[in-house]
Coordinates of C-alpha atoms (C1' of nucleotides) in Angstrom, one line a residue:
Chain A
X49 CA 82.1 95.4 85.1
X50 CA 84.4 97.5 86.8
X51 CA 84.6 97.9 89.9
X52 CA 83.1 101.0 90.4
X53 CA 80.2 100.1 89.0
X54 CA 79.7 97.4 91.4
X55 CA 80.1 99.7 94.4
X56 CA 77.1 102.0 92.6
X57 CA 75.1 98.3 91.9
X58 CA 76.0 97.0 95.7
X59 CA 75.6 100.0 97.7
X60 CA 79.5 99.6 99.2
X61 CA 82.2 101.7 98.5
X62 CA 84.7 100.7 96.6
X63 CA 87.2 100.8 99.3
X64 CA 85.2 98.5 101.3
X65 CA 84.6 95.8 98.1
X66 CA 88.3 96.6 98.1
X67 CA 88.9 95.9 101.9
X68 CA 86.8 92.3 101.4
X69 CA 88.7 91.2 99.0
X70 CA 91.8 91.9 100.9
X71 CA 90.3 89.7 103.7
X72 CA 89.5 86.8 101.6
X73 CA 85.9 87.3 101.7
X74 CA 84.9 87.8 98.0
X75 CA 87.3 87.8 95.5
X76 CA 86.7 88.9 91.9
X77 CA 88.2 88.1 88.8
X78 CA 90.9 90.3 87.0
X79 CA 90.7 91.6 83.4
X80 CA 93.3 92.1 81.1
X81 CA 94.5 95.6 82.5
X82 CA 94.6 94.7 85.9
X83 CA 90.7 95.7 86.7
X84 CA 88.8 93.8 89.0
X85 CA 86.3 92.6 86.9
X86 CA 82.7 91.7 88.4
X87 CA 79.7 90.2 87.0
X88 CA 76.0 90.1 88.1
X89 CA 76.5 86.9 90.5
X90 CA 79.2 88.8 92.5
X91 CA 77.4 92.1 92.6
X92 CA 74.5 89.9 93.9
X93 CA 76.8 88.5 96.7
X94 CA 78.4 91.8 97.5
X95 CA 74.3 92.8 97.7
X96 CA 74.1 89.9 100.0
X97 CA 77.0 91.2 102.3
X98 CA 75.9 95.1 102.1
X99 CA 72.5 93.6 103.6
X100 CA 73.7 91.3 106.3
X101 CA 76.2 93.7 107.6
X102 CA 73.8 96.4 108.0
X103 CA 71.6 93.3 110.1
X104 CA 74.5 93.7 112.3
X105 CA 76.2 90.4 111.2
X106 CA 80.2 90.3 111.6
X107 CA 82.3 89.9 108.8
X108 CA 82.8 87.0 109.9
X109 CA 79.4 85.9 110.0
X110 CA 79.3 87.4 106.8
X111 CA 82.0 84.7 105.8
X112 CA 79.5 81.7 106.8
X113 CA 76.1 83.4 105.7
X114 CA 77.9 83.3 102.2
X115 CA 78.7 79.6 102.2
X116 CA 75.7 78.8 103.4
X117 CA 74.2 81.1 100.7
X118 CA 76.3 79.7 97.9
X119 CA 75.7 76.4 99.2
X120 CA 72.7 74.7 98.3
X121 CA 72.4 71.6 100.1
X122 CA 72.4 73.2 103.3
X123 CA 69.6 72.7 106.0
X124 CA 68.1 76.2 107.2
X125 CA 68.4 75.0 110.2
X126 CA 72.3 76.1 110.4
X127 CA 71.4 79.6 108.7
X128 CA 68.5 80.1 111.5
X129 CA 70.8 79.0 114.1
X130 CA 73.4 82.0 113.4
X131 CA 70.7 84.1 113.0
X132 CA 69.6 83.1 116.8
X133 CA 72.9 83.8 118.1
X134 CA 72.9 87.2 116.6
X135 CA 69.2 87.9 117.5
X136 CA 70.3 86.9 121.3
X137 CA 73.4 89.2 120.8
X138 CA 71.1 91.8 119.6
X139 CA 68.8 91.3 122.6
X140 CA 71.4 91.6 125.1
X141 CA 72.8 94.6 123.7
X142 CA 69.2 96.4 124.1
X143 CA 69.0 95.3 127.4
X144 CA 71.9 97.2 128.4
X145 CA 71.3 100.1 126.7
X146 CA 68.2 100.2 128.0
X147 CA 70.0 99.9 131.8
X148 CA 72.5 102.6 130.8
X149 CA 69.3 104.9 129.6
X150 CA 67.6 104.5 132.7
X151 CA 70.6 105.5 134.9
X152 CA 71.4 108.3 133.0
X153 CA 68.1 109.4 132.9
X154 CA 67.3 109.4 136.5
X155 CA 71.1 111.3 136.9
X156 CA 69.4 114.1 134.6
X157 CA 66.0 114.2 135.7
X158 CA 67.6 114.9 139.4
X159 CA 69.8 118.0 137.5
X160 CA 68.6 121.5 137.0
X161 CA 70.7 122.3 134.2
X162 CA 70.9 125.7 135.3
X163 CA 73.7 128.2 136.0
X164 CA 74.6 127.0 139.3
X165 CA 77.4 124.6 139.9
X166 CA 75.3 121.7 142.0
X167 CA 75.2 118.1 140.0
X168 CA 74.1 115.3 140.5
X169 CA 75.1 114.0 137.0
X170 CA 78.8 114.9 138.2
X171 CA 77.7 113.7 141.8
X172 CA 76.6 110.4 140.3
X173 CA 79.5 109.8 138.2
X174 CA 82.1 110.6 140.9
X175 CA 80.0 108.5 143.6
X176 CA 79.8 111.4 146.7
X177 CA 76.2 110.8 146.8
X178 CA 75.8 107.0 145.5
X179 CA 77.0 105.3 148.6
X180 CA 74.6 103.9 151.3
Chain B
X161 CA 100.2 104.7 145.5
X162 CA 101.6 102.7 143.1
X163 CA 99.7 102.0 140.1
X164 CA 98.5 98.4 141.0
X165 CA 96.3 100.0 144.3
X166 CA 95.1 102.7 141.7
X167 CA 94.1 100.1 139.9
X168 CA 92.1 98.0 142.2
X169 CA 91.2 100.9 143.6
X170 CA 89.1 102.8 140.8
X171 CA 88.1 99.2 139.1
X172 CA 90.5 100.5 136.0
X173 CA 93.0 98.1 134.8
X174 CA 96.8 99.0 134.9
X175 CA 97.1 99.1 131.3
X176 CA 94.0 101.2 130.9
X177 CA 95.3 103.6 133.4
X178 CA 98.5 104.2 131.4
X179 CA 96.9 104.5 128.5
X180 CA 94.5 107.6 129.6
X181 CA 98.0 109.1 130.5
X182 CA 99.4 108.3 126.7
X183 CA 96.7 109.7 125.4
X184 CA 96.4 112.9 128.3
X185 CA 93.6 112.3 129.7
X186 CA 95.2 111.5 133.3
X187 CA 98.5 112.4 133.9
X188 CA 100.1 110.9 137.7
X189 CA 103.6 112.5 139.4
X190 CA 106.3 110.5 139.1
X191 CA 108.0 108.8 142.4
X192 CA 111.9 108.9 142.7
X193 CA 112.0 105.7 141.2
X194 CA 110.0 106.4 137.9
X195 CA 107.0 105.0 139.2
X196 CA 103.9 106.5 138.9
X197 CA 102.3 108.3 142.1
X198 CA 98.8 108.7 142.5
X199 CA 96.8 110.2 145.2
X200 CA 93.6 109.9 146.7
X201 CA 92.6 112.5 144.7
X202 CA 94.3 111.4 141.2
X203 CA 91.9 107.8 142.2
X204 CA 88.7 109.8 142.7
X205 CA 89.2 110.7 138.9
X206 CA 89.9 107.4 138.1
X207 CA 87.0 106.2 139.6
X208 CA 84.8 108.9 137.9
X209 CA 86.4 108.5 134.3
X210 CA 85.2 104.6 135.3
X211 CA 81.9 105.2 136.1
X212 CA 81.9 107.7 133.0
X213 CA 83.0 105.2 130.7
X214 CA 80.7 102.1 131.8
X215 CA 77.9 105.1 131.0
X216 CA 78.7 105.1 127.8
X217 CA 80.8 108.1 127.3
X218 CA 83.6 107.8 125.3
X219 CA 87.0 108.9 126.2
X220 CA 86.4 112.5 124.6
X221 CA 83.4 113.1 126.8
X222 CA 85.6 111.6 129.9
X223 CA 87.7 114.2 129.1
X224 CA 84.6 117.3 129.0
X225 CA 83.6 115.4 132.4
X226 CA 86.6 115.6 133.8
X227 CA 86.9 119.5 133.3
X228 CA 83.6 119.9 134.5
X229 CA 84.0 118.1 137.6
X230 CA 87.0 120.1 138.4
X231 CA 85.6 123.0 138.0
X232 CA 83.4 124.8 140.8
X233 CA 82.0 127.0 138.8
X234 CA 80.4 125.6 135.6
X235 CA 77.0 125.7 135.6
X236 CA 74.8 122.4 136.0
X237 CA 73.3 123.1 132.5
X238 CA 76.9 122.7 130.6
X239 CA 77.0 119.1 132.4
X240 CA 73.2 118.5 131.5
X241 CA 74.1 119.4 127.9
X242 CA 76.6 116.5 127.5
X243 CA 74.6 113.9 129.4
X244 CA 71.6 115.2 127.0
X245 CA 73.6 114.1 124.0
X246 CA 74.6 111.3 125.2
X247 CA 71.1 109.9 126.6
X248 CA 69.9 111.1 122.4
X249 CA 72.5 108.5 121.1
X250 CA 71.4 106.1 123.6
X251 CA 67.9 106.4 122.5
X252 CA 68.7 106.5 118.5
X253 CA 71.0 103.2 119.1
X254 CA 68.0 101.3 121.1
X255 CA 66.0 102.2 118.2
X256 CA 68.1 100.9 115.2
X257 CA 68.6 97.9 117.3
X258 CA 65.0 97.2 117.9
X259 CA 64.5 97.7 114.4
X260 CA 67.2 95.1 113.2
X261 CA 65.5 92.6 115.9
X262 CA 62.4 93.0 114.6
X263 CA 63.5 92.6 111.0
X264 CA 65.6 89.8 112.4
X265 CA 62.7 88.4 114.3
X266 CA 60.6 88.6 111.4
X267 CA 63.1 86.6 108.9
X268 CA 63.8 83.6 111.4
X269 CA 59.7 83.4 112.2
X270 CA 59.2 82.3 108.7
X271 CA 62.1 79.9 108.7
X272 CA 61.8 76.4 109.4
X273 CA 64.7 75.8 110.9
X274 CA 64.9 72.1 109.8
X275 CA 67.2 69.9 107.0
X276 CA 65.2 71.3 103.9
X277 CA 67.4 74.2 102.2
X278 CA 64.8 76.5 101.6
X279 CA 65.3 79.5 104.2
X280 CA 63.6 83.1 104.1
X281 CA 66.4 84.5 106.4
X282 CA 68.9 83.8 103.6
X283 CA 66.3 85.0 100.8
X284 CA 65.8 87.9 102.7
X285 CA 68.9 88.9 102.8
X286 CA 69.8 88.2 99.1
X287 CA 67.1 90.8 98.5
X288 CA 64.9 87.9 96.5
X289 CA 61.8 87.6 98.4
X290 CA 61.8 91.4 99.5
X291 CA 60.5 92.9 96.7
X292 CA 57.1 95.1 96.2
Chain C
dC247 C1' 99.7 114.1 69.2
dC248 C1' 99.2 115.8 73.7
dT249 C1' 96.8 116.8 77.6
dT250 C1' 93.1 116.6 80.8
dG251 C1' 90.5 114.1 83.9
dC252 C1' 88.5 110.2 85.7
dG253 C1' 88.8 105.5 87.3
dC254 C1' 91.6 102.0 88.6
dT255 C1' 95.8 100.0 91.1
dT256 C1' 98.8 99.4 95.4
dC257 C1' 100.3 100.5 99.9
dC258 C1' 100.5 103.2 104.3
dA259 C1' 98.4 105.5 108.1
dG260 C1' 94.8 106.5 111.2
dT261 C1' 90.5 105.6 113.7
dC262 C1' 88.7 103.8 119.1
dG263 C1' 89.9 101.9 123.4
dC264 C1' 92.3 99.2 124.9
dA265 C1' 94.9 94.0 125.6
dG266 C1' 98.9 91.1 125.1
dG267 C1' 103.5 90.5 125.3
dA268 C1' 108.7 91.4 125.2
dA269 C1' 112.6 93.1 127.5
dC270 C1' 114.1 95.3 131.2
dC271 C1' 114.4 97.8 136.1
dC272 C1' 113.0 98.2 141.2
dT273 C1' 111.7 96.4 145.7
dT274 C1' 110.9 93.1 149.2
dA275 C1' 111.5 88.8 151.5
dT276 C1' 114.0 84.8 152.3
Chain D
dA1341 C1' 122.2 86.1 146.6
dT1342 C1' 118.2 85.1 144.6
dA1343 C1' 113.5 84.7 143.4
dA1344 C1' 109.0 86.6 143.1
dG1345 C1' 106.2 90.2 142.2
dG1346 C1' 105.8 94.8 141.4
dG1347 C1' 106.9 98.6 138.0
dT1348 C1' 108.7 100.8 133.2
dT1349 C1' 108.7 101.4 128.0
dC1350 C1' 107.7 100.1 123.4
dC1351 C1' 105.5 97.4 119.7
dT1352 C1' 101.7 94.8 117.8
dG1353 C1' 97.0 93.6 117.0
dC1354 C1' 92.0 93.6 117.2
dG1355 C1' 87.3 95.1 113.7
dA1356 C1' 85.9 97.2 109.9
dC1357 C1' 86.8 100.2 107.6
dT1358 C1' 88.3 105.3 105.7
dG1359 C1' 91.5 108.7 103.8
dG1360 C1' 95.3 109.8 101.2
dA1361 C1' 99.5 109.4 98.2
dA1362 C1' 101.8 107.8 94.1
dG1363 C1' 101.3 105.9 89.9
dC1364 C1' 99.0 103.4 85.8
dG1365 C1' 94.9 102.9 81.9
dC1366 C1' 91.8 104.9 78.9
dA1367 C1' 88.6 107.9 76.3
dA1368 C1' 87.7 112.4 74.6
dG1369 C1' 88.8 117.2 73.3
dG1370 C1' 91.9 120.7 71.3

DNA sequence: CCTTGCGCTTCCAGTCGCAGGAACCCTTAT
DNA sequence: ATAAGGGTTCCTGCGACTGGAAGCGCAAGG
């Protein structure tokens, strides 16, 4: 199938099937016109992609989710353990948005958002009233 | 000041410096020499656009903050209104992120984790134990 | 037979917020 | 005079695409 086709099948554009290809991360075959041609096995791995990227995995990760996928031999045990890095990853990055909403929060909750000029958003941000 | 005390002086690297002026966001006088000149005041923004950033606002909203600071007369409530935004994204990224741990979470609880192929984080993701 | 229109191809540029490095100039101290 | 440690500009690259231009392939309609 064409590659359109296996965009609409996938759920990524065709740039991006494109773009992955370019990278060296799925390659398809060629027909006769020059088409990238795809069949069902590919459209399930660019399924496979479309899924773990929106899991927050790297392309990269991507890369050694698919081996691992493709490969099967492989303990679970090295598939969990990427997935433990990326959970910790995930974890940490909650954390500090967590940190940033709370600061922000307690800048606003302190502002009257009103028509006069006083702010302690801008006060907070420009440290006149942080210091000790 | 030279560039390098701007720089250890608002926590921004050199090169980040110069880049906010590339872009406009920060521009310095020049000394006879071609060097950049900062002031006290020209650090202060620094500083600010610093604290700005680790926030979470990108360089556009730097750049809204930065107007706002220097300007007496804008109301609280314009200065509110940004931070509102900004706190809205904060709160919609925690969310999808707790959302992919959880999913995340819930693939690697029903993994082994041990030398036996069989893994539900990679079956999840291939879509073939996820449907109805 | 010719055209229209869509889909496909390649390649180039831009996004965001810098970081790294090359090649060169200026200042200060020895 | 020289060496070290500033500074300057410009170019490149990161990640993961996205948009667009120029040009081919192919099926259908007039």
């Amino acid at each position: 199938m064409n590659i359109g086709t296996a965009a609409r099948q996938s759920g990524l554009p065709a740039k991006t099937i494109r773009y992955y290809e370019d990278i060296g991360l799925l390659k398809a075959d060629r027909a006769a016109n020059g088409y990238r041609d795809y069949s069902k096995h590919d459209v399930h791995r660019l399924r496979f992609v479309q899924r773990a990227r929106s899991l927050g995995f790297s392309v990269g990760e991507c890369r050694q989710l698919l081996s691992l996928y493709s490969d099967r031999e492989r303990a679970s045990a090295d598939v969990k353990a990427i997935a433990a890095e990326k959970l910790g990853q995930i974890e940490r990055k909650i954390v500090e948005l967590t940190e940033l909403h709370d600061m922000l929060g307690h800048l606003m909750d302190n502002c009257r958002g009103d028509a006069r000029p006083e702010c302690p958003i801008i006060d907070g941000l420009s440290g006149s009233t942080s210091g000790p």
